[in-house]
């Protein structure tokens, strides 16, 4: 018996009806363009959130988790509403709400995606619960629809205006590949990402920094993009060419210009990265990763001193490329590093952090892993 099931039994004194898991993610390239109908190239990491669920005849949702000392939270089904205050369980309730489930449930969660590291622990939680409920209630949603419902849970129930990347990759990723996701229609293509056989490793550096701008800053960036779309009368940044942007510069503010400049250049970088990966040209991939960081730092202004320090120290230690990942203002960076240089790179980053007086960073590595699945 697997541990999520036996943990469920310890709390609820019977077996669950279903168990599922869903992974966190890193994004190789394509940052802050999912909400502009761009392309992104994330992959699923090894670490997953596991969930076990049983249906009940009570009108109550009961939720417990390994990470919260198994204290059971009980919520009457009739109380489920975006106005209901709460903590992490709001992600679970949001999915139940978005999927329109009206049955009583007992839910046990074991989240192994590091929280607060910018590796999408919240999307992993949403995707694991959605995968289990989709199967348990035979809802028949396909993966893109399930991703949109998880995004709805986060946007409209939790209140975080995220895009569609994290939920999509958690649900749709495949082992060994990065997922080229077209955020306009959620079509995907698996792009082989086999760094190991080229003597490389993708180092994930959790800066352990969390700056206050996280929520407000993200919403402001989205608002700038929306404003450009309205002023230039286009459908999305996806429909904007660099020539058009330059010729219409006077119609938007300087801030809007640099935000749009990031979006237009980043969409191109993702497509160029796919070409580089298809040729196993990791030197070119590294250059694109570096250019992405510069654009996020200077045009989109979502980096922070700790992320810049991790990136600069990685490059000084010989990394092929390094950049911040995710929403920014803290969280993680990635560095594409020769396998034999991984320890040297970690030490260089550690000593740069010590010198700058930052909290010690944490390091992870992960190969591209499988998306959400039913465990049984
Ligand atoms: C967060 C959001 C995603 C995406 C990234 C930035 O992770 O949840 O939708 O916008 O930031 O690329």
Short mmCIF file of C-alpha atoms and ligand atoms in Angstrom, two decimals:
data_model
loop_
_atom_site.label_atom_id
_atom_site.label_comp_id
_atom_site.label_asym_id
_atom_site.label_seq_id
_atom_site.Cartn_x
_atom_site.Cartn_y
_atom_site.Cartn_z
CA UNK A 1 0.00 0.00 0.00
CA UNK A 2 1.44 3.41 -0.85
CA UNK A 3 1.96 5.99 1.85
CA UNK A 4 -0.67 8.50 0.69
CA UNK A 5 -3.29 5.79 1.06
CA UNK A 6 -2.07 4.62 4.48
CA UNK A 7 -1.85 8.24 5.66
CA UNK A 8 -5.45 8.73 4.56
CA UNK A 9 -6.47 5.64 6.52
CA UNK A 10 -4.79 6.85 9.69
CA UNK A 11 -6.92 10.00 9.65
CA UNK A 12 -10.22 8.78 8.19
CA UNK A 13 -10.18 5.12 9.38
CA UNK A 14 -11.01 3.59 5.99
CA UNK A 15 -9.51 3.36 2.49
CA UNK A 16 -9.68 6.21 -0.04
CA UNK A 17 -11.61 5.75 -3.30
CA UNK A 18 -8.84 7.21 -5.44
CA UNK A 19 -5.25 8.51 -5.24
CA UNK A 20 -3.56 10.85 -7.71
CA UNK A 21 -0.40 12.89 -7.98
CA UNK A 22 0.75 15.97 -9.90
CA UNK A 23 4.20 17.60 -10.20
CA UNK A 24 5.62 21.08 -9.76
CA UNK A 25 7.49 22.69 -12.66
CA UNK A 26 10.42 24.72 -13.81
CA UNK A 27 10.23 26.82 -16.94
CA UNK A 28 13.14 26.62 -19.37
CA UNK A 29 12.08 29.77 -21.18
CA UNK A 30 8.92 31.78 -21.89
CA UNK A 31 8.27 33.85 -18.78
CA UNK A 32 5.33 36.20 -18.23
CA UNK A 33 3.88 35.50 -21.66
CA UNK A 34 1.33 32.80 -20.87
CA UNK A 35 -1.30 35.48 -20.19
CA UNK A 36 -0.37 37.16 -23.49
CA UNK A 37 -1.22 34.08 -25.56
CA UNK A 38 2.49 33.34 -26.03
CA UNK A 39 4.50 30.12 -26.15
CA UNK A 40 6.17 28.68 -23.04
CA UNK A 41 8.61 25.78 -22.57
CA UNK A 42 8.34 24.40 -19.02
CA UNK A 43 8.92 20.88 -17.75
CA UNK A 44 7.54 18.93 -14.80
CA UNK A 45 9.95 18.25 -11.94
CA UNK A 46 10.18 15.00 -9.94
CA UNK A 47 8.54 16.42 -6.86
CA UNK A 48 4.80 15.82 -6.75
CA UNK A 49 1.79 16.53 -4.61
CA UNK A 50 -0.12 13.37 -3.75
CA UNK A 51 -3.80 13.31 -2.89
CA UNK A 52 -6.16 10.59 -1.63
CA UNK A 53 -9.93 11.17 -1.75
CA UNK A 54 -13.08 9.32 -0.64
CA UNK A 55 -16.70 10.26 -1.31
CA UNK A 56 -19.00 10.52 1.72
CA UNK A 57 -22.71 11.02 2.32
CA UNK A 58 -22.13 13.98 4.62
CA UNK A 59 -22.54 17.55 3.35
CA UNK A 60 -19.02 18.38 4.41
CA UNK A 61 -15.56 18.57 2.83
CA UNK A 62 -12.87 17.31 5.22
CA UNK A 63 -9.24 18.08 4.36
CA UNK A 64 -6.05 16.98 6.11
CA UNK A 65 -2.41 17.04 5.09
CA UNK A 66 0.96 15.69 6.15
CA UNK A 67 2.35 19.21 6.13
CA UNK A 68 -0.31 20.50 8.57
CA UNK A 69 0.07 17.85 11.29
CA UNK A 70 -2.99 16.07 9.95
CA UNK A 71 -5.40 18.47 11.70
CA UNK A 72 -8.69 18.00 9.80
CA UNK A 73 -10.32 21.11 8.34
CA UNK A 74 -14.12 20.73 7.87
CA UNK A 75 -16.12 22.97 5.55
CA UNK A 76 -19.85 22.64 4.87
CA UNK A 77 -20.43 22.29 1.13
CA UNK A 78 -22.94 25.15 1.28
CA UNK A 79 -20.19 27.44 2.65
CA UNK A 80 -17.84 26.94 -0.30
CA UNK A 81 -17.52 30.33 -1.94
CA UNK A 82 -14.67 32.63 -3.04
CA UNK A 83 -15.65 34.85 -0.09
CA UNK A 84 -14.83 32.13 2.45
CA UNK A 85 -11.59 33.04 4.22
CA UNK A 86 -8.92 30.41 4.72
CA UNK A 87 -5.39 29.33 4.01
CA UNK A 88 -3.84 26.72 1.67
CA UNK A 89 -7.07 24.67 1.64
CA UNK A 90 -8.58 27.39 -0.57
CA UNK A 91 -6.72 25.86 -3.54
CA UNK A 92 -8.48 22.54 -2.88
CA UNK A 93 -11.87 24.16 -2.33
CA UNK A 94 -11.36 26.28 -5.46
CA UNK A 95 -10.95 23.16 -7.57
CA UNK A 96 -14.03 21.53 -6.00
CA UNK A 97 -15.93 24.77 -6.74
CA UNK A 98 -14.62 25.09 -10.32
CA UNK A 99 -15.49 21.47 -11.08
CA UNK A 100 -18.96 21.91 -9.56
CA UNK A 101 -18.63 18.95 -7.16
CA UNK A 102 -21.50 18.85 -4.65
CA UNK A 103 -20.68 15.59 -2.85
CA UNK A 104 -19.19 15.22 0.60
CA UNK A 105 -15.47 14.38 0.44
CA UNK A 106 -12.60 13.32 2.64
CA UNK A 107 -9.27 14.50 1.26
CA UNK A 108 -5.73 13.81 2.39
CA UNK A 109 -2.78 15.67 0.88
CA UNK A 110 0.95 15.12 0.93
CA UNK A 111 2.67 17.99 -0.87
CA UNK A 112 6.29 17.27 -1.74
CA UNK A 113 6.83 20.26 -4.05
CA UNK A 114 8.86 22.82 -2.07
CA UNK A 115 6.50 25.62 -1.04
CA UNK A 116 7.49 29.22 -1.79
CA UNK A 117 10.34 28.22 -4.11
CA UNK A 118 8.55 29.34 -7.28
CA UNK A 119 8.18 25.73 -8.40
CA UNK A 120 4.37 25.83 -8.60
CA UNK A 121 3.38 23.90 -5.51
CA UNK A 122 -0.08 25.49 -5.79
CA UNK A 123 -0.60 24.30 -9.38
CA UNK A 124 0.55 20.81 -8.32
CA UNK A 125 -2.05 20.83 -5.54
CA UNK A 126 -4.80 22.00 -7.90
CA UNK A 127 -3.84 19.54 -10.64
CA UNK A 128 -3.65 16.55 -8.28
CA UNK A 129 -7.09 17.26 -6.81
CA UNK A 130 -8.60 17.97 -10.24
CA UNK A 131 -7.14 14.75 -11.68
CA UNK A 132 -8.56 12.68 -8.82
CA UNK A 133 -12.01 14.31 -8.94
CA UNK A 134 -12.22 14.10 -12.75
CA UNK A 135 -11.76 10.36 -12.48
CA UNK A 136 -13.74 9.76 -9.28
CA UNK A 137 -16.86 11.50 -10.66
CA UNK A 138 -16.30 10.36 -14.28
CA UNK A 139 -16.42 14.01 -15.41
CA UNK A 140 -14.63 13.28 -18.66
CA UNK A 141 -12.75 16.59 -18.90
CA UNK A 142 -9.75 16.52 -21.24
CA UNK A 143 -6.44 17.89 -19.95
CA UNK A 144 -6.69 21.40 -21.49
CA UNK A 145 -10.17 21.82 -20.00
CA UNK A 146 -8.95 20.57 -16.64
CA UNK A 147 -6.06 23.08 -16.83
CA UNK A 148 -8.52 25.92 -17.53
CA UNK A 149 -10.68 24.81 -14.57
CA UNK A 150 -7.63 24.78 -12.27
CA UNK A 151 -6.73 28.26 -13.51
CA UNK A 152 -10.33 29.37 -12.82
CA UNK A 153 -9.96 28.01 -9.28
CA UNK A 154 -6.81 30.07 -8.77
CA UNK A 155 -8.04 33.23 -10.55
CA UNK A 156 -11.63 33.39 -9.32
CA UNK A 157 -11.62 31.45 -6.05
CA UNK A 158 -8.12 32.02 -4.60
CA UNK A 159 -7.84 35.45 -6.24
CA UNK A 160 -4.39 35.10 -7.86
CA UNK A 161 -4.49 36.32 -11.49
CA UNK A 162 -2.06 33.66 -12.79
CA UNK A 163 -1.81 32.54 -16.39
CA UNK A 164 -2.27 28.99 -17.69
CA UNK A 165 1.32 27.69 -17.80
CA UNK A 166 1.72 26.04 -14.39
CA UNK A 167 -1.55 24.10 -14.37
CA UNK A 168 -1.02 22.99 -17.99
CA UNK A 169 2.46 21.59 -17.49
CA UNK A 170 1.51 19.90 -14.22
CA UNK A 171 -1.31 18.11 -16.06
CA UNK A 172 0.21 17.55 -19.51
CA UNK A 173 3.98 17.12 -19.14
CA UNK A 174 5.76 14.01 -20.38
CA UNK A 175 8.86 12.32 -19.02
CA UNK A 176 12.08 13.30 -20.82
CA UNK A 177 10.58 16.33 -22.55
CA UNK A 178 9.94 19.98 -22.04
CA UNK A 179 6.40 20.93 -23.03
CA UNK A 180 6.04 23.52 -25.77
CA UNK A 181 2.67 24.98 -24.87
CA UNK A 182 0.79 27.37 -27.12
CA UNK A 183 -1.08 29.39 -24.50
CA UNK A 184 -3.61 30.57 -27.10
CA UNK A 185 -5.24 27.18 -27.63
CA UNK A 186 -3.33 24.89 -25.21
CA UNK A 187 -1.94 22.70 -27.97
CA UNK A 188 1.36 21.10 -27.02
CA UNK A 189 4.47 19.53 -28.49
CA UNK A 190 7.00 17.46 -26.55
CA UNK A 191 10.52 18.79 -27.02
CA UNK A 192 13.17 16.31 -25.95
CA UNK A 193 15.29 17.77 -23.15
CA UNK A 194 18.09 15.30 -22.59
CA UNK A 195 20.78 17.37 -20.92
CA UNK A 196 22.38 14.39 -19.16
CA UNK A 197 23.58 12.70 -22.34
CA UNK A 198 25.26 15.97 -23.33
CA UNK A 199 27.15 16.14 -20.04
CA UNK A 200 24.95 18.93 -18.68
CA UNK A 201 22.66 19.46 -15.72
CA UNK A 202 19.93 21.96 -15.04
CA UNK A 203 20.57 23.33 -11.58
CA UNK A 204 17.58 24.82 -9.77
CA UNK A 205 18.52 27.48 -7.23
CA UNK A 206 15.88 28.45 -4.66
CA UNK A 207 16.99 31.89 -3.51
CA UNK A 208 14.68 31.62 -0.45
CA UNK A 209 13.80 35.27 -1.13
CA UNK A 210 10.15 36.37 -1.10
CA UNK A 211 9.59 40.01 -1.83
CA UNK A 212 6.33 41.70 -1.05
CA UNK A 213 5.63 42.65 -4.64
CA UNK A 214 4.76 39.06 -5.53
CA UNK A 215 0.99 39.50 -5.84
CA UNK A 216 0.65 43.20 -6.63
CA UNK A 217 3.64 43.24 -8.98
CA UNK A 218 2.29 40.33 -10.98
CA UNK A 219 -1.13 41.92 -11.36
CA UNK A 220 0.46 45.24 -12.40
CA UNK A 221 2.47 43.52 -15.16
CA UNK A 222 -0.67 41.86 -16.47
CA UNK A 223 -2.51 45.18 -16.37
CA UNK A 224 0.26 46.85 -18.42
CA UNK A 225 -0.05 44.14 -21.07
CA UNK A 226 -3.85 44.51 -21.13
CA UNK A 227 -3.46 48.25 -21.53
CA UNK A 228 -1.11 47.84 -24.53
CA UNK A 229 -3.58 45.44 -26.12
CA UNK A 230 -6.41 47.97 -25.70
CA UNK A 231 -4.43 51.01 -26.86
CA UNK A 232 -2.98 49.28 -29.91
CA UNK A 233 -6.29 47.56 -30.66
CA UNK A 234 -4.80 44.07 -30.95
CA UNK A 235 -6.05 40.72 -29.64
CA UNK A 236 -2.95 39.98 -27.55
CA UNK A 237 0.82 40.47 -27.51
CA UNK A 238 1.00 37.38 -29.67
CA UNK A 239 -0.34 39.54 -32.50
CA UNK A 240 2.30 42.24 -32.06
CA UNK A 241 5.45 42.32 -34.21
CA UNK A 242 8.57 44.26 -33.23
CA UNK A 243 8.09 46.59 -36.23
CA UNK A 244 4.54 47.37 -35.16
CA UNK A 245 5.61 47.93 -31.57
CA UNK A 246 8.36 50.35 -32.63
CA UNK A 247 6.11 52.24 -35.01
CA UNK A 248 3.40 52.65 -32.34
CA UNK A 249 5.73 53.54 -29.49
CA UNK A 250 4.23 57.03 -29.11
CA UNK A 251 0.74 55.56 -28.51
CA UNK A 252 1.74 53.83 -25.26
CA UNK A 253 3.61 54.84 -22.11
CA UNK A 254 7.31 54.08 -21.70
CA UNK A 255 6.51 51.44 -19.06
CA UNK A 256 4.01 49.80 -21.38
CA UNK A 257 6.62 49.87 -24.15
CA UNK A 258 9.23 47.97 -22.15
CA UNK A 259 6.64 45.43 -20.93
CA UNK A 260 5.52 44.82 -24.51
CA UNK A 261 9.16 44.69 -25.62
CA UNK A 262 9.70 41.82 -23.20
CA UNK A 263 6.61 39.96 -24.43
CA UNK A 264 7.47 40.27 -28.13
CA UNK A 265 11.12 39.27 -27.67
CA UNK A 266 10.36 36.46 -25.20
CA UNK A 267 7.84 34.79 -27.52
CA UNK A 268 10.54 34.74 -30.23
CA UNK A 269 13.13 33.41 -27.78
CA UNK A 270 10.92 30.43 -26.94
CA UNK A 271 10.59 29.46 -30.59
CA UNK A 272 14.34 29.95 -31.10
CA UNK A 273 14.99 27.77 -28.02
CA UNK A 274 12.93 24.96 -29.56
CA UNK A 275 15.06 25.15 -32.73
CA UNK A 276 18.23 25.11 -30.59
CA UNK A 277 17.01 22.08 -28.62
CA UNK A 278 16.03 20.22 -31.76
CA UNK A 279 19.65 20.67 -32.92
CA UNK A 280 21.00 19.86 -29.41
CA UNK A 281 22.65 23.27 -29.55
CA UNK A 282 22.96 23.93 -25.82
CA UNK A 283 25.33 26.86 -26.29
CA UNK A 284 22.59 28.68 -28.22
CA UNK A 285 20.01 27.61 -25.64
CA UNK A 286 22.22 29.11 -22.93
CA UNK A 287 22.39 32.43 -24.80
CA UNK A 288 18.61 32.55 -25.12
CA UNK A 289 18.21 31.74 -21.40
CA UNK A 290 20.58 34.62 -20.60
CA UNK A 291 18.71 37.01 -22.89
CA UNK A 292 15.45 36.00 -21.19
CA UNK A 293 16.87 36.93 -17.80
CA UNK A 294 18.11 40.32 -19.02
CA UNK A 295 14.69 41.05 -20.48
CA UNK A 296 12.90 40.01 -17.26
CA UNK A 297 15.34 42.07 -15.20
CA UNK A 298 15.47 45.22 -17.32
CA UNK A 299 12.25 45.37 -19.38
CA UNK A 300 9.77 43.48 -17.24
CA UNK A 301 11.47 44.39 -13.92
CA UNK A 302 10.38 41.24 -12.08
CA UNK A 303 13.82 40.09 -10.90
CA UNK A 304 15.32 40.94 -7.52
CA UNK A 305 18.87 41.21 -6.11
CA UNK A 306 18.94 37.59 -4.91
CA UNK A 307 17.88 36.22 -8.32
CA UNK A 308 20.40 38.45 -10.11
CA UNK A 309 23.10 37.29 -7.69
CA UNK A 310 22.29 33.60 -8.37
CA UNK A 311 22.35 34.21 -12.12
CA UNK A 312 25.58 36.25 -12.11
CA UNK A 313 27.41 33.80 -9.84
CA UNK A 314 26.32 30.86 -12.05
CA UNK A 315 27.58 32.59 -15.19
CA UNK A 316 30.85 33.60 -13.51
CA UNK A 317 31.32 29.92 -12.57
CA UNK A 318 30.94 28.93 -16.24
CA UNK A 319 27.23 28.14 -16.68
CA UNK A 320 26.02 28.12 -20.30
CA UNK A 321 22.96 30.11 -19.29
CA UNK A 322 21.05 31.20 -16.19
CA UNK A 323 17.83 33.03 -15.48
CA UNK A 324 15.05 33.60 -12.98
CA UNK A 325 11.97 31.39 -13.38
CA UNK A 326 8.30 31.89 -12.56
CA UNK A 327 6.58 35.05 -11.44
CA UNK A 328 9.73 36.66 -10.00
CA UNK A 329 10.42 38.95 -7.00
CA UNK A 330 12.04 35.90 -5.36
CA UNK A 331 11.71 32.15 -5.80
CA UNK A 332 14.05 30.17 -8.01
CA UNK A 333 16.57 30.59 -10.81
CA UNK A 334 17.88 27.93 -13.18
CA UNK A 335 21.41 27.45 -14.48
CA UNK A 336 22.45 25.21 -17.35
CA UNK A 337 25.75 23.82 -16.12
CA UNK A 338 28.37 21.27 -17.26
CA UNK A 339 27.75 18.24 -15.01
CA UNK A 340 31.33 18.29 -13.73
CA UNK A 341 30.89 21.94 -12.69
CA UNK A 342 27.74 21.54 -10.63
CA UNK A 343 29.47 21.47 -7.23
CA UNK A 344 31.76 24.36 -8.18
CA UNK A 345 28.72 26.38 -9.31
CA UNK A 346 26.83 25.68 -6.08
CA UNK A 347 29.82 26.80 -4.03
CA UNK A 348 30.17 29.97 -6.11
CA UNK A 349 26.50 30.83 -5.60
CA UNK A 350 26.68 30.00 -1.89
CA UNK A 351 29.68 32.25 -1.34
CA UNK A 352 28.13 35.09 -3.40
CA UNK A 353 25.02 34.86 -1.19
CA UNK A 354 27.08 34.85 2.00
CA UNK A 355 29.06 37.84 0.83
CA UNK A 356 25.88 39.76 -0.01
CA UNK A 357 24.36 38.85 3.37
CA UNK A 358 21.47 36.83 1.82
CA UNK A 359 19.82 33.77 3.36
CA UNK A 360 21.55 30.55 2.17
CA UNK A 361 20.08 29.27 -1.12
CA UNK A 362 18.74 25.73 -1.59
CA UNK A 363 19.66 23.61 -4.62
CA UNK A 364 17.64 21.06 -6.57
CA UNK A 365 18.08 19.23 -9.82
CA UNK A 366 15.40 17.43 -11.77
CA UNK A 367 15.01 15.66 -15.05
CA UNK A 368 11.81 16.34 -17.01
CA UNK A 369 9.16 14.17 -15.38
CA UNK A 370 5.66 12.86 -15.97
CA UNK A 371 2.58 15.07 -15.50
CA UNK A 372 -0.41 14.28 -13.28
CA UNK A 373 -1.56 10.69 -13.00
CA UNK A 374 -3.97 8.47 -11.18
CA UNK A 375 -1.98 6.32 -8.72
CA UNK A 376 -4.89 3.89 -8.34
C1 LIG B 1 3.53 32.41 -12.32
C2 LIG B 1 2.15 32.21 -12.93
C3 LIG B 1 2.24 31.70 -14.37
C4 LIG B 1 3.18 32.55 -15.22
C5 LIG B 1 4.50 32.76 -14.47
C6 LIG B 1 5.41 33.71 -15.20
O1 LIG B 1 4.16 31.16 -12.16
O2 LIG B 1 1.39 31.30 -12.17
O3 LIG B 1 0.97 31.66 -14.95
O4 LIG B 1 2.60 33.76 -15.57
O5 LIG B 1 4.32 33.25 -13.15
O6 LIG B 1 5.79 33.18 -16.42
#
